[in-house]
Coordinates of C-alpha atoms in Angstrom, one line a residue:
M10 CA 39.9 12.4 16.4
K11 CA 41.8 10.1 13.8
I12 CA 40.1 7.1 12.7
T13 CA 43.0 4.9 14.0
E14 CA 42.2 5.9 17.4
L15 CA 39.1 3.9 16.9
L16 CA 40.6 1.2 14.6
T17 CA 43.5 -0.6 16.4
K18 CA 45.6 -3.6 15.8
H19 CA 43.4 -5.4 18.4
T20 CA 40.3 -5.0 16.3
I21 CA 41.7 -6.2 13.0
K22 CA 41.2 -9.6 11.7
L23 CA 43.1 -10.1 8.3
N24 CA 41.5 -13.5 7.5
I25 CA 37.7 -13.8 8.0
E26 CA 36.8 -17.6 8.1
S27 CA 33.1 -17.5 7.5
K28 CA 31.4 -17.3 4.2
E29 CA 27.9 -16.6 5.2
K30 CA 26.8 -12.9 6.4
E31 CA 25.3 -14.0 9.9
N32 CA 28.6 -15.9 10.6
V33 CA 30.8 -13.1 9.6
I34 CA 28.8 -10.7 11.8
D35 CA 29.3 -13.0 14.7
E36 CA 33.1 -13.2 14.0
M37 CA 33.4 -9.4 13.9
V38 CA 31.4 -9.1 17.1
T39 CA 33.7 -11.5 18.7
V40 CA 36.6 -9.3 17.7
L41 CA 35.2 -6.4 19.3
D42 CA 34.1 -8.2 22.4
K43 CA 37.7 -9.6 22.9
A44 CA 39.2 -6.3 22.4
G45 CA 37.0 -5.1 25.6
K46 CA 34.8 -2.7 23.5
L47 CA 31.4 -4.2 24.5
N48 CA 29.7 -4.8 27.6
D49 CA 26.8 -6.9 26.3
R50 CA 27.8 -9.0 23.3
Q51 CA 24.5 -10.4 22.5
A52 CA 22.6 -7.0 22.8
Y53 CA 25.2 -5.5 20.3
K54 CA 24.8 -8.3 17.9
E55 CA 21.0 -7.9 18.0
A56 CA 21.3 -4.1 17.3
I57 CA 23.6 -5.1 14.2
L58 CA 21.1 -7.6 13.0
N59 CA 18.2 -5.0 13.5
R60 CA 20.1 -2.6 11.3
E61 CA 20.6 -5.2 8.7
S62 CA 16.8 -5.9 8.8
Q63 CA 16.2 -2.4 7.5
S64 CA 18.5 -2.7 4.5
S65 CA 21.9 -4.6 4.0
T66 CA 25.0 -2.7 4.8
G67 CA 26.7 -4.5 2.0
I68 CA 27.0 -1.4 -0.1
G69 CA 28.7 -3.0 -3.2
E70 CA 32.3 -2.5 -4.5
G71 CA 33.4 -5.3 -2.2
I72 CA 32.6 -3.5 1.1
A73 CA 30.3 -4.2 4.0
I74 CA 29.9 -1.7 6.9
P75 CA 27.7 -3.2 9.5
H76 CA 27.0 -0.6 12.3
A77 CA 25.0 0.1 15.3
K78 CA 24.7 2.8 18.0
T79 CA 23.7 1.3 21.3
A80 CA 24.3 1.2 25.0
S81 CA 26.0 -2.1 24.9
V82 CA 29.1 -0.5 23.5
I83 CA 31.7 0.6 26.2
N84 CA 33.8 2.7 24.0
P85 CA 33.4 3.6 20.3
A86 CA 35.4 1.3 18.1
I87 CA 35.9 0.0 14.6
A88 CA 36.6 -3.6 13.8
F89 CA 38.1 -4.4 10.3
G90 CA 37.9 -7.9 8.6
R91 CA 39.1 -9.2 5.3
S92 CA 38.1 -12.1 3.3
K93 CA 40.2 -12.9 0.3
D94 CA 37.6 -15.2 -1.2
G95 CA 34.6 -12.9 -0.4
V96 CA 31.6 -13.2 1.8
D97 CA 27.9 -13.4 0.5
Y98 CA 26.8 -10.4 2.2
E99 CA 23.6 -9.6 0.2
S100 CA 25.3 -6.6 -1.3
L101 CA 23.5 -4.0 -3.4
D102 CA 25.5 -5.0 -6.5
G103 CA 25.2 -8.7 -6.0
Q104 CA 28.9 -9.0 -5.6
P105 CA 30.7 -10.7 -2.4
A106 CA 32.1 -8.5 0.1
H107 CA 35.9 -8.6 0.8
L108 CA 36.3 -5.7 3.1
V109 CA 34.1 -5.6 6.4
F110 CA 34.3 -2.7 8.7
M111 CA 32.0 -3.0 11.7
I112 CA 31.2 0.3 13.4
A113 CA 30.3 0.2 17.2
A114 CA 29.2 3.6 18.5
T115 CA 28.0 4.4 22.0
E116 CA 24.6 5.6 22.7
G117 CA 26.0 8.9 23.8
A118 CA 28.9 9.1 21.4
N119 CA 30.2 12.6 21.0
N120 CA 30.8 14.5 17.8
T121 CA 34.5 13.7 17.3
H122 CA 33.7 10.0 17.6
L123 CA 30.9 10.2 15.1
E124 CA 32.8 12.3 12.6
A125 CA 35.6 10.0 12.6
L126 CA 33.3 7.0 12.0
S127 CA 31.7 8.8 9.3
R128 CA 35.1 10.0 7.6
L129 CA 35.9 6.1 7.3
S130 CA 32.8 5.6 5.0
T131 CA 34.0 8.4 2.9
L132 CA 37.4 6.9 2.5
L133 CA 36.1 3.7 1.3
M134 CA 34.4 5.3 -1.6
R135 CA 37.8 5.6 -3.2
E136 CA 39.0 2.7 -5.2
E137 CA 42.7 3.2 -4.5
I138 CA 42.2 2.8 -0.8
R139 CA 40.3 -0.4 -1.2
K140 CA 42.9 -1.7 -3.4
Q141 CA 45.6 -1.0 -0.9
L142 CA 43.5 -2.6 2.0
L143 CA 43.0 -5.7 -0.1
E144 CA 46.8 -6.0 -0.7
A145 CA 48.0 -5.1 2.8
E146 CA 50.0 -7.9 4.5
S147 CA 49.7 -6.9 8.2
E148 CA 47.7 -5.0 10.7
D149 CA 50.3 -2.2 10.8
A150 CA 50.1 -1.8 7.2
I151 CA 46.2 -1.4 7.4
I152 CA 46.8 1.1 10.0
D153 CA 49.3 3.0 7.8
I154 CA 46.9 3.1 4.9
I155 CA 44.2 4.5 6.9
N156 CA 46.6 7.1 8.6
Q157 CA 47.9 8.1 5.1
H158 CA 44.4 9.2 3.7
D159 CA 42.7 10.2 7.0
K160 CA 42.5 14.0 7.6
D161 CA 41.5 15.0 11.2
D162 CA 39.4 17.9 10.3
D163 CA 35.8 18.8 9.5
E164 CA 34.7 17.8 5.9
E165 CA 34.9 20.6 3.4
E166 CA 32.9 21.2 0.3
E167 CA 34.7 20.2 -2.6
E168 CA 35.1 22.5 -5.4
A169 CA 32.7 21.5 -8.1
A170 CA 32.8 22.1 -11.9
P171 CA 30.6 24.9 -13.2
A172 CA 27.0 23.9 -13.7
P173 CA 25.7 23.3 -17.2
A174 CA 24.5 26.6 -18.8
G175 CA 21.1 27.6 -17.3
K176 CA 20.7 24.6 -15.0
G177 CA 21.8 26.0 -11.6
K178 CA 23.0 24.1 -8.5
I179 CA 21.5 20.7 -7.8
L180 CA 20.8 20.2 -4.1
A181 CA 20.6 16.8 -2.2
V182 CA 19.8 15.6 1.3
T183 CA 21.2 12.1 2.6
A184 CA 20.1 10.3 5.7
C185 CA 20.2 6.7 7.0
P186 CA 18.6 5.5 10.3
T187 CA 22.0 5.4 12.2
G188 CA 23.5 8.3 10.5
I189 CA 26.9 6.8 10.5
A190 CA 27.9 5.1 7.3
H191 CA 25.2 5.2 4.6
T192 CA 24.6 9.1 5.0
F193 CA 28.1 9.9 4.1
M194 CA 28.7 7.4 1.3
A195 CA 25.7 8.5 -0.4
A196 CA 26.7 12.2 -0.2
D197 CA 30.3 11.3 -1.5
A198 CA 28.9 9.2 -4.4
L199 CA 26.7 12.0 -5.4
K200 CA 29.4 14.6 -5.2
E201 CA 31.8 12.5 -7.0
K202 CA 29.5 11.7 -9.8
A203 CA 28.4 15.3 -10.1
K204 CA 32.0 16.5 -10.5
E205 CA 32.5 13.8 -13.2
L206 CA 29.4 15.2 -15.2
G207 CA 30.3 18.6 -14.6
V208 CA 27.3 19.5 -12.3
E209 CA 27.3 21.9 -9.4
I210 CA 25.8 20.1 -6.3
K211 CA 25.6 20.8 -2.7
V212 CA 24.8 17.8 -0.3
E213 CA 23.2 18.1 3.2
T214 CA 24.0 15.2 5.5
N215 CA 21.7 14.2 8.4
G216 CA 24.1 12.3 10.4
S217 CA 24.4 11.2 14.1
S218 CA 26.6 14.3 14.8
G219 CA 23.7 16.4 13.4
I220 CA 23.0 18.3 10.2
K221 CA 26.0 19.3 8.1
H222 CA 26.1 21.7 5.1
K223 CA 22.4 22.6 5.7
L224 CA 20.7 23.9 2.6
T225 CA 19.6 27.7 2.8
A226 CA 16.2 28.9 1.8
Q227 CA 17.9 30.8 -1.1
E228 CA 19.5 27.7 -2.4
I229 CA 16.4 25.8 -2.2
E230 CA 14.6 28.7 -4.1
D231 CA 17.2 28.8 -6.9
A232 CA 17.6 25.0 -7.3
P233 CA 16.1 23.3 -10.4
A234 CA 15.5 20.0 -8.3
I235 CA 16.2 18.5 -4.9
I236 CA 17.4 14.8 -4.4
V237 CA 16.3 13.4 -1.1
A238 CA 18.1 10.1 -0.6
A239 CA 16.9 9.0 3.0
D240 CA 15.6 6.1 5.0
K241 CA 14.5 8.3 7.9
Q242 CA 12.3 11.4 8.3
V243 CA 13.9 14.6 7.0
E244 CA 12.7 18.2 7.1
M245 CA 10.5 18.2 3.9
E246 CA 8.1 21.1 4.1
R247 CA 11.0 23.5 3.2
F248 CA 10.8 21.9 -0.4
K249 CA 7.2 22.7 -1.0
G250 CA 6.7 23.7 -4.6
K251 CA 10.0 22.4 -5.8
R252 CA 10.7 19.4 -7.8
V253 CA 12.0 16.5 -5.6
L254 CA 13.3 13.1 -6.0
Q255 CA 12.6 10.9 -3.1
V256 CA 14.6 7.7 -3.1
P257 CA 16.3 5.3 -0.5
V258 CA 19.7 6.3 0.8
T259 CA 21.1 3.3 -1.2
A260 CA 20.1 4.8 -4.4
G261 CA 22.3 7.6 -3.7
I262 CA 25.2 5.2 -3.3
R263 CA 24.4 3.0 -6.2
R264 CA 22.5 5.2 -8.8
P265 CA 24.1 8.7 -8.4
Q266 CA 24.3 9.4 -12.2
E267 CA 20.7 8.6 -12.8
L268 CA 19.5 10.7 -9.9
I269 CA 21.7 13.7 -11.0
E270 CA 20.6 13.6 -14.6
K271 CA 17.0 13.5 -13.7
A272 CA 17.4 16.5 -11.3
V273 CA 19.3 18.4 -14.1
N274 CA 16.5 17.7 -16.6
Q275 CA 13.9 18.4 -13.9
D276 CA 12.4 15.0 -14.2
A277 CA 10.8 14.8 -10.8
P278 CA 7.3 15.6 -9.4
I279 CA 6.5 18.8 -7.5
Y280 CA 6.5 18.3 -3.8
Q281 CA 3.2 19.7 -2.5
G282 CA 4.1 19.3 1.2
S283 CA 1.7 17.8 3.9
G284 CA -1.2 19.8 2.7
G285 CA -1.1 18.5 -0.9
S286 CA 0.2 15.9 -3.0
S287 CA 2.0 15.1 -6.3
A288 CA 1.3 12.1 -8.4
Q289 CA 4.3 10.2 -7.2
S290 CA 4.2 11.2 -3.4
D291 CA 0.5 10.1 -3.3
E292 CA 1.4 6.7 -4.9
N293 CA 4.3 6.6 -2.3
E294 CA 2.0 7.3 0.5
A295 CA -0.6 4.6 -0.6
K296 CA 2.0 2.0 -1.1
G297 CA 4.4 2.6 1.7
S298 CA 8.1 3.3 1.5
S299 CA 8.9 -0.1 0.2
G300 CA 6.3 0.0 -2.7
G301 CA 4.7 -3.4 -2.0
I302 CA 0.9 -3.5 -1.0
G303 CA 1.6 -6.1 1.5
N304 CA 4.5 -4.2 3.1
A305 CA 2.4 -1.0 2.9
F306 CA -0.6 -2.6 4.8
Y307 CA 1.7 -3.9 7.4
K308 CA 3.6 -0.6 7.8
H309 CA 0.2 1.3 8.2
L310 CA -1.3 -1.2 10.7
M311 CA 1.8 -1.3 12.9
S312 CA 1.7 2.6 13.0
G313 CA -1.8 2.3 14.4
V314 CA -0.9 -0.3 16.7
S315 CA 2.2 1.0 18.1
N316 CA 0.5 4.4 18.9
M317 CA -2.3 2.4 20.4
L318 CA -0.2 0.3 22.7
P319 CA 0.4 3.1 25.5
F320 CA -3.3 3.4 25.8
V321 CA -3.7 -0.5 26.1
V322 CA -0.9 -0.9 28.6
G323 CA -1.6 2.1 30.7
G324 CA -5.4 1.8 30.8
G325 CA -5.3 -1.9 31.1
I326 CA -3.0 -2.0 34.2
L327 CA -5.1 0.7 35.8
V328 CA -8.1 -1.5 35.4
A329 CA -6.2 -4.6 36.6
I330 CA -5.2 -2.6 39.8
S331 CA -8.7 -1.7 40.5
F332 CA -9.6 -5.3 40.7
F333 CA -7.3 -5.7 43.7
W334 CA -10.3 -4.5 45.7
G335 CA -12.6 -6.9 43.9
I336 CA -13.8 -7.6 40.4
H337 CA -16.8 -5.5 40.9
S338 CA -15.2 -2.9 43.2
S339 CA -16.2 0.0 40.9
D340 CA -19.9 -0.8 41.1
P341 CA -21.5 1.4 43.6
N342 CA -24.1 -1.2 44.2
D343 CA -21.8 -4.0 45.0
P344 CA -20.6 -4.7 48.6
S345 CA -17.0 -4.4 47.5
Y346 CA -17.2 -1.0 46.1
N347 CA -14.3 1.2 46.5
T348 CA -13.9 4.9 45.6
F349 CA -10.3 4.7 44.7
A350 CA -10.8 1.4 42.6
A351 CA -13.8 3.0 40.9
A352 CA -11.6 6.0 40.0
L353 CA -8.9 3.7 38.6
N354 CA -11.5 1.9 36.6
F355 CA -13.1 4.9 35.3
I356 CA -9.5 6.4 34.1
G357 CA -8.3 3.2 32.7
G358 CA -11.4 1.5 31.3
D359 CA -13.9 4.1 30.5
N360 CA -11.4 6.7 29.1
A361 CA -8.0 5.2 28.1
L362 CA -9.2 1.8 26.7
K363 CA -12.4 3.6 25.2
L364 CA -10.0 5.6 23.0
I365 CA -7.7 2.7 21.6
V366 CA -9.9 2.0 18.5
A367 CA -10.1 5.7 17.5
V368 CA -6.4 6.0 18.2
L369 CA -5.7 2.8 16.0
A370 CA -7.8 4.3 13.2
G371 CA -6.4 7.7 13.5
F372 CA -2.8 6.8 13.1
I373 CA -3.5 4.2 10.3
A374 CA -5.0 7.1 8.4
M375 CA -2.2 9.4 9.4
S376 CA 0.5 6.7 8.1
I377 CA -1.3 6.5 4.7
A378 CA -2.1 10.2 4.2
D379 CA 0.1 12.2 6.6
R380 CA -1.5 14.7 9.0
P381 CA -4.7 15.4 6.9
G382 CA -5.7 11.8 7.5
F383 CA -5.6 11.9 11.2
A384 CA -8.9 13.7 12.0
P385 CA -11.0 11.6 9.7
G386 CA -9.5 8.5 11.0
M387 CA -10.0 9.3 14.7
V388 CA -13.7 10.2 14.0
G389 CA -14.3 7.0 12.0
G390 CA -12.6 4.8 14.8
F391 CA -14.8 6.6 17.4
M392 CA -17.8 5.9 15.4
A393 CA -16.8 2.2 15.1
T394 CA -16.4 2.2 19.0
Q395 CA -20.0 3.8 19.5
A396 CA -21.5 1.3 17.1
N397 CA -19.8 -1.7 18.7
A398 CA -18.0 -2.5 15.6
G399 CA -14.8 -3.2 17.6
F400 CA -11.2 -3.4 16.3
L401 CA -12.3 -4.6 12.9
G402 CA -14.5 -1.4 12.5
G403 CA -11.5 0.5 13.6
L404 CA -9.3 -1.1 11.0
I405 CA -11.7 -0.4 8.3
A406 CA -12.2 3.1 9.3
G407 CA -8.5 3.9 9.5
F408 CA -7.9 2.6 6.0
L409 CA -11.0 4.1 4.7
A410 CA -10.1 7.7 6.0
G411 CA -6.5 7.3 4.8
Y412 CA -7.4 6.5 1.2
V413 CA -10.3 9.0 1.2
V414 CA -7.9 11.9 2.0
I415 CA -5.4 10.5 -0.7
L416 CA -8.3 10.8 -3.1
L417 CA -9.2 14.2 -1.9
K418 CA -5.5 15.2 -2.4
K419 CA -6.0 14.3 -6.1
V420 CA -9.4 15.8 -6.6
F421 CA -8.5 19.2 -5.2
V422 CA -5.1 19.3 -7.1
F423 CA -6.6 22.1 -9.3
I424 CA -6.6 24.7 -6.3
P425 CA -4.1 27.4 -7.0
Q426 CA -1.1 27.4 -4.9
S427 CA -1.9 30.7 -3.2
L428 CA -4.9 28.8 -1.7
D429 CA -3.0 25.9 -0.5
G430 CA -3.2 26.9 3.2
L431 CA -7.0 26.1 2.9
K432 CA -6.5 22.5 2.2
P433 CA -5.2 21.1 5.5
V434 CA -7.3 23.4 7.7
L435 CA -10.6 23.3 5.8
I436 CA -11.0 21.0 2.8
Y437 CA -9.4 17.8 3.9
P438 CA -10.9 17.7 7.5
L439 CA -14.4 18.9 6.3
F440 CA -14.8 16.4 3.4
G441 CA -12.6 13.7 4.9
I442 CA -14.6 13.7 8.2
F443 CA -18.0 13.8 6.1
I444 CA -17.0 11.0 3.6
T445 CA -15.7 8.7 6.2
G446 CA -18.5 9.3 8.7
V447 CA -21.2 8.7 6.1
L448 CA -19.6 5.5 4.9
M449 CA -19.0 4.3 8.5
Q450 CA -22.6 5.2 9.6
F451 CA -24.6 3.7 6.5
V452 CA -22.4 1.1 5.0
I453 CA -19.7 -0.5 7.5
N454 CA -20.7 -0.2 11.1
T455 CA -24.0 -2.4 11.1
P456 CA -22.6 -5.2 9.2
V457 CA -19.2 -5.3 11.0
A458 CA -20.8 -5.1 14.4
A459 CA -23.1 -8.1 13.5
F460 CA -20.0 -9.9 12.4
M461 CA -18.3 -9.0 15.7
N462 CA -21.2 -10.2 17.7
F463 CA -21.3 -13.5 15.6
L464 CA -17.4 -14.0 16.2
T465 CA -17.9 -13.4 20.0
D466 CA -20.9 -15.7 20.2
W467 CA -19.0 -18.3 18.1
L468 CA -15.8 -18.3 20.4
Q469 CA -18.0 -18.5 23.4
S470 CA -19.8 -21.7 21.9
L471 CA -16.6 -23.5 21.2
G472 CA -15.9 -26.9 23.0
T473 CA -12.7 -27.6 25.0
G474 CA -11.0 -29.2 22.0
N475 CA -11.4 -26.2 19.7
L476 CA -10.5 -23.9 22.4
V477 CA -7.3 -25.7 23.2
L478 CA -6.5 -25.6 19.4
M479 CA -7.1 -21.9 19.4
G480 CA -4.7 -21.4 22.3
I481 CA -2.0 -23.5 20.8
I482 CA -2.1 -21.5 17.6
L483 CA -2.3 -18.0 19.5
G484 CA 0.4 -19.0 22.1
G485 CA 2.7 -20.3 19.3
M486 CA 2.2 -17.1 17.1
M487 CA 3.6 -14.9 20.2
A488 CA 7.0 -16.9 19.9
I489 CA 7.7 -17.3 16.3
D490 CA 8.8 -13.7 15.8
M491 CA 8.9 -12.4 19.3
G492 CA 7.5 -8.9 18.6
G493 CA 7.2 -9.2 14.8
P494 CA 4.3 -9.4 12.6
L495 CA 2.8 -12.7 13.8
N496 CA 3.3 -11.7 17.2
K497 CA 1.5 -8.4 16.8
A498 CA -1.3 -10.0 14.8
A499 CA -2.0 -12.4 17.6
F500 CA -1.7 -9.6 20.4
T501 CA -4.2 -7.3 18.3
F502 CA -6.6 -10.1 18.0
G503 CA -6.5 -10.6 21.6
I504 CA -7.1 -7.0 22.3
A505 CA -10.1 -7.0 19.9
M506 CA -11.6 -9.9 21.8
I507 CA -11.2 -8.1 25.1
D508 CA -12.9 -5.1 23.5
A509 CA -15.7 -7.5 22.5
G510 CA -16.0 -8.8 25.9
N511 CA -14.4 -12.4 25.3
Y512 CA -11.4 -12.7 27.7
A513 CA -10.3 -16.2 26.8
P514 CA -8.1 -15.6 23.8
H515 CA -5.8 -13.0 25.4
A516 CA -5.1 -15.4 28.2
A517 CA -3.4 -17.8 25.9
I518 CA -1.7 -14.9 24.2
M519 CA -0.2 -13.3 27.2
A520 CA 0.9 -16.8 28.5
G521 CA 2.5 -17.5 25.2
G522 CA 4.2 -14.3 25.0
M523 CA 5.7 -14.7 28.4
V524 CA 7.2 -18.1 27.8
P525 CA 10.2 -17.3 25.4
P526 CA 12.0 -15.2 28.1
L527 CA 11.0 -17.2 31.1
G528 CA 12.1 -20.5 29.1
I529 CA 15.4 -18.9 28.3
A530 CA 15.9 -17.8 32.0
L531 CA 15.2 -21.4 33.1
A532 CA 17.4 -23.1 30.7
T533 CA 20.4 -20.8 31.5
T534 CA 19.7 -21.6 35.3
I535 CA 19.3 -25.3 34.9
F536 CA 21.5 -26.2 32.0
R537 CA 24.5 -23.9 32.9
N538 CA 26.9 -26.0 30.7
K539 CA 24.9 -25.2 27.5
F540 CA 25.3 -21.5 27.7
S541 CA 28.3 -19.1 28.2
Q542 CA 28.9 -17.0 31.4
R543 CA 27.5 -14.0 29.6
D544 CA 24.4 -15.9 28.5
R545 CA 23.8 -17.0 31.9
E546 CA 24.1 -13.4 33.2
A547 CA 21.8 -12.2 30.6
G548 CA 19.4 -15.1 31.4
I549 CA 18.7 -13.6 34.8
T550 CA 17.3 -10.5 33.1
C551 CA 14.9 -12.7 31.2
Y552 CA 13.0 -13.7 34.4
F553 CA 12.0 -10.1 34.9
M554 CA 11.3 -9.5 31.1
G555 CA 9.2 -12.6 31.0
A556 CA 7.3 -11.8 34.2
A557 CA 6.5 -8.4 32.7
F558 CA 5.1 -10.0 29.3
V559 CA 8.3 -8.4 27.3
T560 CA 8.6 -11.3 24.7
E561 CA 11.5 -9.4 23.0
G562 CA 13.6 -10.4 26.0
A563 CA 14.4 -13.7 24.3
I564 CA 15.4 -12.0 20.9
P565 CA 19.2 -11.9 21.6
F566 CA 19.2 -15.7 22.3
A567 CA 16.9 -16.4 19.1
A568 CA 19.2 -14.2 17.0
A569 CA 22.2 -16.1 18.1
D570 CA 20.9 -19.6 17.8
P571 CA 17.6 -19.3 15.8
L572 CA 17.5 -23.0 14.7
R573 CA 17.2 -24.3 18.3
V574 CA 15.8 -21.4 20.3
I575 CA 12.9 -20.4 18.0
P576 CA 11.3 -24.0 17.7
A577 CA 11.7 -24.5 21.5
A578 CA 10.0 -21.2 22.2
V579 CA 7.1 -21.8 19.9
V580 CA 6.6 -25.4 21.3
G581 CA 6.6 -23.9 24.9
A582 CA 4.4 -21.0 24.2
A583 CA 2.0 -23.3 22.3
V584 CA 1.8 -25.5 25.3
A585 CA 1.1 -22.7 27.6
G586 CA -1.5 -21.2 25.4
G587 CA -3.2 -24.6 24.8
L588 CA -3.4 -25.1 28.7
T589 CA -4.9 -21.8 29.5
E590 CA -7.8 -22.5 27.1
F591 CA -8.1 -26.1 28.5
F592 CA -8.4 -24.6 31.9
R593 CA -10.8 -22.1 30.6
V594 CA -8.8 -19.1 32.0
T595 CA -10.1 -15.7 31.1
L596 CA -8.1 -12.5 31.3
P597 CA -9.7 -9.0 31.0
A598 CA -6.4 -7.2 31.3
P599 CA -4.5 -6.6 28.0
H600 CA -1.0 -6.2 29.6
G601 CA 0.9 -6.7 32.7
G602 CA 2.3 -10.3 32.7
I603 CA 2.2 -12.2 36.0
F604 CA 1.3 -9.0 38.0
V605 CA -2.3 -9.3 36.5
A606 CA -2.6 -13.0 37.1
F607 CA -4.7 -12.3 40.2
I608 CA -7.5 -10.9 38.0
T609 CA -8.1 -14.0 36.0
N610 CA -10.8 -16.4 36.9
H611 CA -8.2 -19.1 37.7
P612 CA -4.9 -17.4 38.9
L613 CA -3.1 -20.7 40.0
L614 CA -4.2 -22.6 36.9
Y615 CA -3.0 -19.7 34.7
L616 CA 0.4 -19.4 36.5
L617 CA 0.7 -23.2 36.2
S618 CA 0.1 -23.0 32.4
I619 CA 3.0 -20.5 32.1
V620 CA 5.3 -22.5 34.2
I621 CA 4.7 -25.7 32.3
G622 CA 5.3 -24.0 28.9
A623 CA 8.4 -22.5 30.2
V624 CA 9.7 -25.8 31.6
V625 CA 8.9 -27.5 28.4
M626 CA 10.9 -24.9 26.4
A627 CA 13.8 -25.1 28.9
I628 CA 14.1 -28.9 28.7
I629 CA 14.0 -28.8 24.8
L630 CA 16.8 -26.2 24.9
G631 CA 18.8 -28.4 27.5
I632 CA 18.5 -31.3 24.9
V633 CA 19.1 -29.5 21.7
K634 CA 21.8 -27.2 22.7
K635 CA 25.4 -28.3 22.7
P636 CA 27.6 -27.7 25.9
V637 CA 29.9 -24.6 25.6
T638 CA 33.2 -23.9 27.1
D639 CA 33.8 -20.4 28.4
K640 CA 37.3 -19.0 27.5

């Protein structure tokens, strides 16, 4: 497939009007939408912004390639925009972007489409093509330039100059989250620079259409070093015992010469695989991929929370359903006892929910130390559960176990490579579980359990005024970033309080999390002239997402108009959270939205709090948003 089957005259805009990144993205999305390539403009824009949040697609050299692969795309397409003055696109080299190619791939895009999209990024690495695109005077000229350089066949390995004497062939792997643009740009940058330096290189690309030019076992065995420029998981165990440079995919685009020279000089740590660790890989594991302590903490915590959530949701809803026969229907001594309700409570409450702290700790430890950290983390988390140390104990257990295993990897680095197999199956589990368990038993559990009891007693002793303030804060946190760090922090606190036996905070949290999508839904229904037809249609979906406690349903609206939507959502959610505490509502179910309202102590007051919060948000939006005219 030719690139120009995806890039047409209808998806070209020769003069971009905006100067700021988000406005440019909006312009380019509009181009695709008007060309009939999208079925959900807001969802596609959200996917583009989500990709930008991982790393800027402003790759330097005056180019930006925003891209997304999503079900909101009807047909794969490429939009091209040009800015003579340049756009502040947060490019890797700090320079403005003049050429913007927006790639829209369908969720089930076939290989021919993906290969065409990938070839585009390859072409843009060539300076003469960029120069011609900047000077083109019409849409037809743009199409002709692309056709002139595009070859509709599989990418061939370029003939490389002989390797320096005694150095051997350098290998590389490139991969980005979507596998469309950065993967191939990094590969081309490395190959071009290697050719310039007279270095033989082979690059494996992990793109959307699969792995191309896969490295063979013999090539890996013979290579002096391997460059892994990737922002997603690639197969690493095959490089065990080899010198490996692990860097973000953008480093392959921006610093190819530095990486190649380091590889040639074997200036890279030896990769020990999941059963071992080099000095650099240990440091990366401890710090997280971004290298910052704060980012690493959040990454490890979210790994635990995201893997814990299925247990919370599944177990919590089963417990909520069991309450349909009565709050005490699982108690054989209660008149409302029901055998099926007791089974639901046993499955959800006594099993699924009892595992959440251990799962949290296990996956935090695994995020820090890879698979060897999982068993010590699970054991430490289970010990925290048994000692009533709750979520705080589980958090401590997860981080403790992860860093204990990191330390063990360094301590046992002297073991010969022939005995490496003993590390993951014997040494790390034995010493990791032992050290973590001893510290949890004799140092951590007792004071943490005492603190959790104190916190629970303190929350139960709060007067109405303090409870309302707490509800306002927790409700507002749920709406600030709608699924981001603050939202997850509030949600995790609510789960911890349920685990500790205090059900009031989570009532405010769930109410606050339901308000943003419900408020959007009401606003699009009541203030129809303030929203486009497409927004009004999307607003109907928000009724269901809000009812099900899916705060993320409001994200497309917040991304499109953050200065109006986010403050309105925070105010509405804070009102709902404060009201639930004012009414002294308690909620023992961790998830379920309005479908678990009947198990609260005041169902009608709880629903009233949510409705008032949503109405407040809708009214604010109706006041601050400007009327729109559908074209």
